[in-house]
């Protein structure tokens, strides 16, 4: 196919225009060089565009097919289409001036006649990426293998009853992990995909858990073998596509990691809507990951308040995002992680500019939320209220209860001897919620 000279209406990288501007082709809050808590906004947020939703998804839903009719999705020579798609992707990265992108192997290159050819196709496009990354300075936040779309994965990848699928998956992950390493990727993501089950009637659950633990170890061993210094991340999700996914939420993933002996090796990529689907808030999942020492990165896309499935929408709610950003700042910010927009425009948003403006809006929501979160942190009033609530734990006799050597008998004896009579104190939730809203801009 002949790629259009330019797919998007904008050409120059978009710039900060300030909150009062109505120019849709500019950032109202994202000012990448602005210092926030002593660090550039771009380095705080580390935005990434997701290849799959933006360039590979054709706009279908369960009731209807393609709506976008992208030129790079139609033609006989699949590798030529993949190269044209890469041109358009890097055009968007340049317009948005984002520092990162993310991809699955299947997003960037078509399946070949066999496994070997499929892996070679991925390598061929990765070589094109390497050249484009060199000239554009866009970096890879993470790579991942698609181990869920093809029918061979219908019963899972690492947890498949068929060992040949386990082996196939290992070969695919090896290839993408190596490609990610060669492209200087900062992380490698494993999303469970179909690592779960539909019914126990056909499932050997303990065996599948063992397979999964071994697979994770194989990946980590290979990471060290090739000298990949990035972080391996698991992305929790409670259900969809399978009814029961083994990586349900952050807490469940931590349990799996402990069982596999990998809790110091692997971290999590927390997605906003996966948190919602698991019955949690996004900030809960981030805070839980930070508390367990496994916070890595985020997928910044929300669900729909009424639909209970994974709608993968761009973020629009500043207040919710501010609470998430606050937890990220409290956790010390990202190390290798970043803010990936694993988000789809709606299937009626068929104009090229919709893809640009969706990202602009989302980047602004995150930037504004970051500023609010930084104010919350800097002011310290919220932290002070929490510290006051736990102040009793600073007393020596109370600290002693948590130390090794304390016993239930000794604690019980002191509680009786001191005639303890604990008096409940208000949790002051509404007062703190009002305090939070005082930071909104
Ligand atoms: C699907 C997941 C997926 C991962 C990467 O729900 O969000 O897109 O982020 O495989
Ligand atoms: Ca995701
Ligand atoms: Ca998702």
XYZ file of C-alpha atoms and ligand atoms in Angstrom:
453
model
C 0.000 0.000 0.000
C 1.039 3.600 -0.426
C 1.051 5.220 2.992
C -0.289 8.772 3.002
C 2.482 11.314 3.468
C 0.879 12.285 6.759
C -1.950 10.506 8.491
C -2.662 13.025 11.255
C -3.754 16.635 10.758
C -1.024 17.996 13.050
C 2.612 17.920 12.108
C 4.747 19.707 14.679
C 5.013 18.280 18.212
C 2.243 19.741 20.380
C 3.230 22.309 22.993
C 2.000 23.629 26.305
C -0.568 26.398 25.731
C -1.769 26.921 29.319
C -5.055 26.224 31.131
C -6.919 29.189 29.648
C -6.377 28.187 26.036
C -9.165 26.517 24.067
C -6.784 25.303 21.357
C -7.385 21.538 21.166
C -3.929 21.080 19.642
C -1.998 22.017 22.738
C -1.578 20.947 26.351
C -3.388 22.905 29.023
C -1.679 21.223 31.977
C 1.115 19.062 30.600
C 4.173 21.272 30.546
C 6.915 18.683 30.250
C 9.741 20.852 31.590
C 7.809 22.255 34.539
C 9.406 21.213 37.814
C 7.081 19.393 40.196
C 8.621 18.476 43.556
C 12.004 19.152 41.967
C 11.517 16.819 38.976
C 10.432 17.544 35.388
C 6.814 16.679 34.685
C 7.848 14.449 31.780
C 10.106 12.460 34.125
C 7.339 12.095 36.697
C 4.670 10.916 34.292
C 6.692 8.940 31.735
C 3.777 8.712 29.278
C 3.504 5.820 26.844
C 1.221 5.185 23.848
C -0.104 1.621 23.503
C 0.439 0.243 20.003
C -2.437 -2.225 20.076
C -5.448 -0.009 20.771
C -4.159 2.947 18.780
C -2.911 1.220 15.623
C -4.046 -2.415 15.577
C -7.597 -2.408 16.914
C -9.977 -1.791 13.969
C -12.948 -0.458 15.986
C -15.004 -3.649 16.252
C -17.340 -4.720 19.039
C -19.253 -7.985 19.640
C -22.050 -6.748 17.360
C -20.131 -5.241 14.511
C -16.778 -5.175 12.804
C -14.317 -2.582 11.753
C -15.272 1.093 11.789
C -11.893 2.824 11.464
C -10.850 1.577 7.993
C -7.215 2.451 8.591
C -5.198 2.332 5.376
C -2.508 0.138 6.964
C -5.067 -2.567 7.761
C -5.959 -3.329 4.153
C -3.693 -4.948 1.590
C -2.136 -8.247 0.583
C 1.439 -7.730 1.751
C 1.144 -7.970 5.533
C 4.724 -6.978 6.236
C 4.364 -3.877 4.062
C 1.248 -2.997 6.065
C 3.171 -3.507 9.305
C 5.874 -1.108 8.089
C 3.249 1.486 7.120
C 1.671 1.091 10.548
C 5.046 1.731 12.177
C 5.349 4.970 10.177
C 1.970 6.161 11.443
C 2.759 5.101 15.034
C 5.987 7.094 15.135
C 4.142 10.023 13.548
C 1.733 10.022 16.513
C 4.566 9.632 19.062
C 6.238 12.682 17.534
C 3.079 14.815 17.502
C 2.305 13.944 21.123
C 5.953 14.314 22.110
C 5.619 11.247 24.359
C 8.788 9.674 25.709
C 7.588 6.031 25.457
C 5.474 3.426 23.698
C 4.477 -0.201 24.447
C 3.653 -3.149 22.166
C 2.687 -6.819 21.900
C 4.538 -8.864 19.267
C 1.285 -9.441 17.341
C 0.502 -5.716 17.194
C 3.628 -4.873 15.312
C 4.017 -7.841 12.962
C 1.765 -10.523 11.464
C 1.923 -14.228 12.275
C 4.011 -16.096 9.726
C 3.534 -19.593 8.317
C 5.083 -21.054 11.481
C 6.547 -20.046 14.854
C 9.977 -19.344 13.438
C 8.632 -17.080 10.715
C 6.343 -15.274 13.189
C 9.273 -14.519 15.474
C 11.342 -13.383 12.485
C 8.553 -10.999 11.446
C 8.658 -9.402 14.903
C 12.443 -9.038 14.675
C 12.184 -7.426 11.230
C 9.793 -4.732 12.472
C 11.845 -4.303 15.646
C 14.814 -3.409 13.444
C 12.716 -0.671 11.871
C 11.730 0.462 15.381
C 15.393 0.606 16.399
C 16.139 3.067 13.589
C 13.043 5.160 14.278
C 13.774 5.214 18.014
C 17.295 6.371 17.326
C 16.159 9.372 15.272
C 13.053 10.218 17.315
C 14.407 9.520 20.832
C 11.141 7.720 21.691
C 11.891 4.843 24.055
C 10.225 1.532 24.819
C 8.440 1.395 28.182
C 7.609 -2.279 27.763
C 7.215 -5.081 25.310
C 4.961 -8.105 25.743
C 3.850 -11.239 23.923
C 0.267 -11.730 22.828
C -0.502 -15.180 24.241
C -4.283 -14.864 24.068
C -5.658 -13.890 20.628
C -4.889 -16.963 18.523
C -7.135 -19.999 19.032
C -4.139 -22.102 20.147
C -4.309 -20.095 23.399
C -8.008 -20.628 24.019
C -7.209 -22.729 27.123
C -4.333 -20.554 28.287
C -0.629 -20.238 27.524
C 1.628 -21.296 30.435
C -1.377 -22.906 32.143
C -2.605 -24.787 29.061
C -3.372 -28.517 29.473
C -1.346 -29.059 26.292
C 2.427 -28.916 26.925
C 3.034 -27.908 23.302
C 1.237 -24.631 23.992
C 3.492 -24.093 27.027
C 6.522 -24.621 24.786
C 5.130 -22.379 22.052
C 4.472 -19.644 24.627
C 8.002 -19.984 25.990
C 9.394 -19.509 22.483
C 7.245 -16.448 21.874
C 8.153 -14.828 25.224
C 11.859 -15.583 24.685
C 11.708 -13.752 21.368
C 9.866 -10.670 22.646
C 11.941 -10.488 25.834
C 15.101 -10.466 23.722
C 13.655 -7.902 21.305
C 12.577 -5.733 24.272
C 16.109 -5.991 25.674
C 17.701 -5.093 22.345
C 15.424 -2.071 21.980
C 16.468 -0.845 25.436
C 13.008 -1.526 26.916
C 12.626 -0.542 30.549
C 10.206 -3.355 31.466
C 8.741 -6.572 30.144
C 5.046 -7.240 30.886
C 3.282 -10.558 31.363
C -0.458 -10.135 31.322
C -2.258 -13.356 32.219
C -4.329 -13.282 29.057
C -6.122 -16.571 29.357
C -4.185 -17.855 32.382
C -7.294 -18.929 34.248
C -10.224 -21.229 33.670
C -13.904 -21.393 32.814
C -14.954 -24.425 34.868
C -13.309 -26.650 37.472
C -15.011 -29.603 35.778
C -12.253 -29.676 33.150
C -9.425 -28.037 35.122
C -6.513 -29.373 37.202
C -6.078 -26.176 39.211
C -2.980 -27.054 41.305
C -1.183 -28.333 38.212
C -1.932 -25.100 36.346
C -0.583 -23.044 39.251
C 2.635 -25.086 39.181
C 2.952 -24.574 35.432
C 2.498 -20.833 35.872
C 5.103 -20.622 38.654
C 7.611 -22.567 36.562
C 6.935 -20.416 33.506
C 7.566 -17.229 35.503
C 10.850 -18.644 36.758
C 11.890 -19.580 33.220
C 11.261 -15.984 32.124
C 13.209 -14.506 35.049
C 16.100 -16.946 34.501
C 16.269 -15.928 30.843
C 16.135 -12.252 31.751
C 19.298 -12.704 33.819
C 20.932 -14.880 31.197
C 20.640 -12.204 28.510
C 21.499 -9.377 30.926
C 18.149 -7.584 30.664
C 18.222 -4.952 33.398
C 14.574 -3.914 33.069
C 11.758 -5.042 35.356
C 9.500 -8.016 34.724
C 5.929 -6.936 35.465
C 2.745 -8.974 35.880
C -0.502 -7.165 35.111
C -3.329 -8.303 37.398
C -6.853 -8.717 36.050
C -9.762 -10.483 37.786
C -11.751 -11.877 34.874
C -12.294 -11.460 31.157
C -11.370 -13.268 29.049
C -11.518 -16.282 31.391
C -14.070 -16.352 34.187
C -11.425 -16.984 36.862
C -8.023 -15.459 36.201
C -5.117 -16.616 38.389
C -3.714 -13.069 38.546
C -6.931 -11.596 39.996
C -5.486 -8.520 41.745
C -2.278 -7.209 43.292
C -2.675 -9.255 46.479
C -3.292 -12.455 44.519
C -0.288 -11.811 42.273
C 1.867 -11.279 45.359
C 0.733 -14.694 46.628
C 1.629 -16.280 43.274
C 5.033 -14.587 43.331
C 5.765 -15.803 46.857
C 4.790 -19.326 45.817
C 7.162 -19.057 42.849
C 9.899 -17.502 45.023
C 9.868 -14.377 42.830
C 8.512 -11.647 45.105
C 11.849 -9.838 44.960
C 12.206 -10.270 41.187
C 8.860 -9.388 39.648
C 6.650 -6.339 40.136
C 3.187 -5.362 38.923
C 1.714 -3.214 36.184
C -1.525 -1.950 37.744
C -4.331 -1.071 35.338
C -7.026 1.330 36.524
C -9.992 -0.577 35.135
C -8.665 -3.965 36.195
C -8.682 -2.572 39.743
C -12.315 -1.539 39.290
C -13.239 -4.959 37.881
C -11.617 -6.594 40.922
C -13.833 -4.514 43.206
C -11.021 -2.198 44.274
C -10.167 1.424 43.687
C -7.133 2.172 41.516
C -5.386 3.901 44.421
C -5.946 0.841 46.601
C -4.151 -1.385 44.112
C -1.246 1.067 43.773
C -0.940 1.479 47.543
C -1.123 -2.301 48.061
C 1.600 -2.879 45.473
C 3.780 -0.217 47.094
C 3.217 -1.714 50.556
C 4.231 -5.161 49.274
C 7.292 -3.733 47.514
C 6.086 -4.709 44.024
C 4.824 -1.434 42.526
C 6.133 -1.085 38.988
C 4.031 0.720 36.400
C 0.455 1.679 35.518
C -2.005 1.334 32.664
C -4.008 4.552 32.787
C -7.367 3.621 31.317
C -10.724 3.511 32.967
C -13.869 1.456 32.678
C -17.429 2.635 32.375
C -19.326 3.348 35.585
C -22.285 1.234 34.417
C -20.733 -1.495 32.236
C -18.973 -4.258 34.099
C -16.389 -5.106 31.440
C -13.054 -3.847 30.220
C -13.990 -0.797 28.141
C -10.427 0.609 28.190
C -11.369 4.287 28.001
C -9.051 7.248 28.205
C -9.024 8.864 31.662
C -11.213 11.962 32.046
C -11.690 12.190 35.815
C -9.092 14.471 37.403
C -10.137 13.803 40.992
C -9.869 10.011 40.764
C -6.579 10.321 38.913
C -5.217 12.689 41.584
C -5.786 10.050 44.284
C -3.874 7.527 42.173
C -1.052 10.003 41.493
C -0.853 10.779 45.206
C -0.224 7.091 45.961
C 2.413 6.934 43.212
C 4.192 9.970 44.667
C 3.933 8.500 48.167
C 5.520 5.329 46.817
C 8.455 7.452 45.620
C 7.307 7.672 41.975
C 8.242 5.371 39.122
C 11.629 3.768 38.727
C 11.414 1.815 35.475
C 7.628 2.240 35.243
C 5.471 4.826 33.552
C 1.938 5.876 32.617
C 0.780 3.781 29.680
C -2.488 4.691 27.971
C -3.853 1.200 27.395
C -6.930 2.984 26.091
C -9.142 2.827 23.029
C -10.963 5.697 21.425
C -14.658 4.825 21.025
C -15.554 3.024 17.813
C -17.454 6.061 16.503
C -14.313 8.208 16.847
C -13.180 7.447 13.329
C -11.182 10.573 12.488
C -7.393 10.478 12.779
C -7.536 13.587 14.958
C -9.652 11.679 17.528
C -6.609 9.552 18.287
C -4.447 12.635 18.819
C -6.961 14.525 20.930
C -7.797 11.504 23.115
C -4.156 11.328 24.140
C -3.862 15.091 24.622
C -6.883 15.100 26.941
C -5.602 12.110 28.892
C -2.109 13.581 29.268
C -3.663 16.778 30.577
C -5.835 14.888 33.079
C -2.733 13.128 34.405
C -0.651 16.317 34.511
C -3.341 18.220 36.366
C -3.765 15.275 38.739
C -0.015 15.216 39.326
C -0.036 18.895 40.294
C -2.888 18.299 42.736
C -1.165 15.232 44.182
C 2.082 17.174 44.580
C 0.195 19.881 46.496
C -1.374 17.221 48.715
C 2.012 15.746 49.441
C 3.861 19.022 49.899
C 1.246 20.517 52.181
C 1.453 17.433 54.391
C -1.899 17.936 56.120
C -3.192 14.537 54.976
C -0.060 12.746 56.111
C -0.200 14.630 59.424
C -3.735 13.362 60.040
C -2.624 9.791 59.347
C 0.443 10.173 61.563
C -1.713 11.493 64.406
C -4.061 8.544 64.039
C -1.210 6.095 64.595
C 0.728 8.210 67.105
C 0.137 5.694 69.894
C 2.522 3.326 68.121
C 5.412 5.680 68.881
C 5.178 4.836 72.618
C 7.957 2.418 73.639
C 5.637 -0.168 75.266
C 3.520 -0.246 72.087
C 6.461 -0.504 69.709
C 7.705 -3.403 71.835
C 4.556 -5.418 71.054
C 5.584 -5.664 67.400
C 9.155 -6.699 68.042
C 10.398 -10.258 67.957
C 10.405 -11.628 71.490
C 7.065 -10.102 72.437
C 4.552 -12.752 73.459
C 0.814 -12.938 73.645
C 1.121 -13.661 77.416
C 3.275 -10.604 78.102
C 0.997 -8.335 76.096
C -2.078 -9.750 77.827
C -0.480 -9.311 81.259
C 0.351 -5.662 80.556
C -3.119 -4.956 79.125
C -4.624 -6.239 82.376
C -2.055 -4.604 84.648
C -2.501 -1.208 82.964
C -6.263 -1.634 83.084
C -6.480 -0.598 79.426
C -9.750 0.983 78.384
C -9.407 1.956 74.685
C -11.677 4.822 73.621
C -12.713 4.964 69.931
C -11.714 8.106 68.010
C -13.278 9.482 64.861
C -11.739 8.420 61.559
C -12.586 11.934 60.283
C -13.225 10.667 56.737
C -15.494 13.495 55.539
C -13.154 16.089 56.990
C -10.267 14.525 55.061
C -12.324 14.260 51.871
C -13.092 17.967 52.155
C -9.413 18.644 52.696
C -8.613 16.719 49.502
C -11.105 18.774 47.486
C -9.412 21.960 48.706
C -6.383 21.032 46.552
C -8.341 20.670 43.316
C -7.518 23.120 40.576
C -6.038 -6.541 28.719
C -4.768 -6.021 29.145
C -3.658 -6.040 28.106
C -2.304 -5.859 28.728
C -1.170 -6.215 27.853
O -7.062 -6.376 29.369
O -4.987 -4.711 29.629
O -3.907 -5.089 27.114
O -2.120 -4.551 29.176
O -1.242 -7.496 27.377
Ca -3.506 -3.248 30.355
Ca -7.574 -3.697 29.991
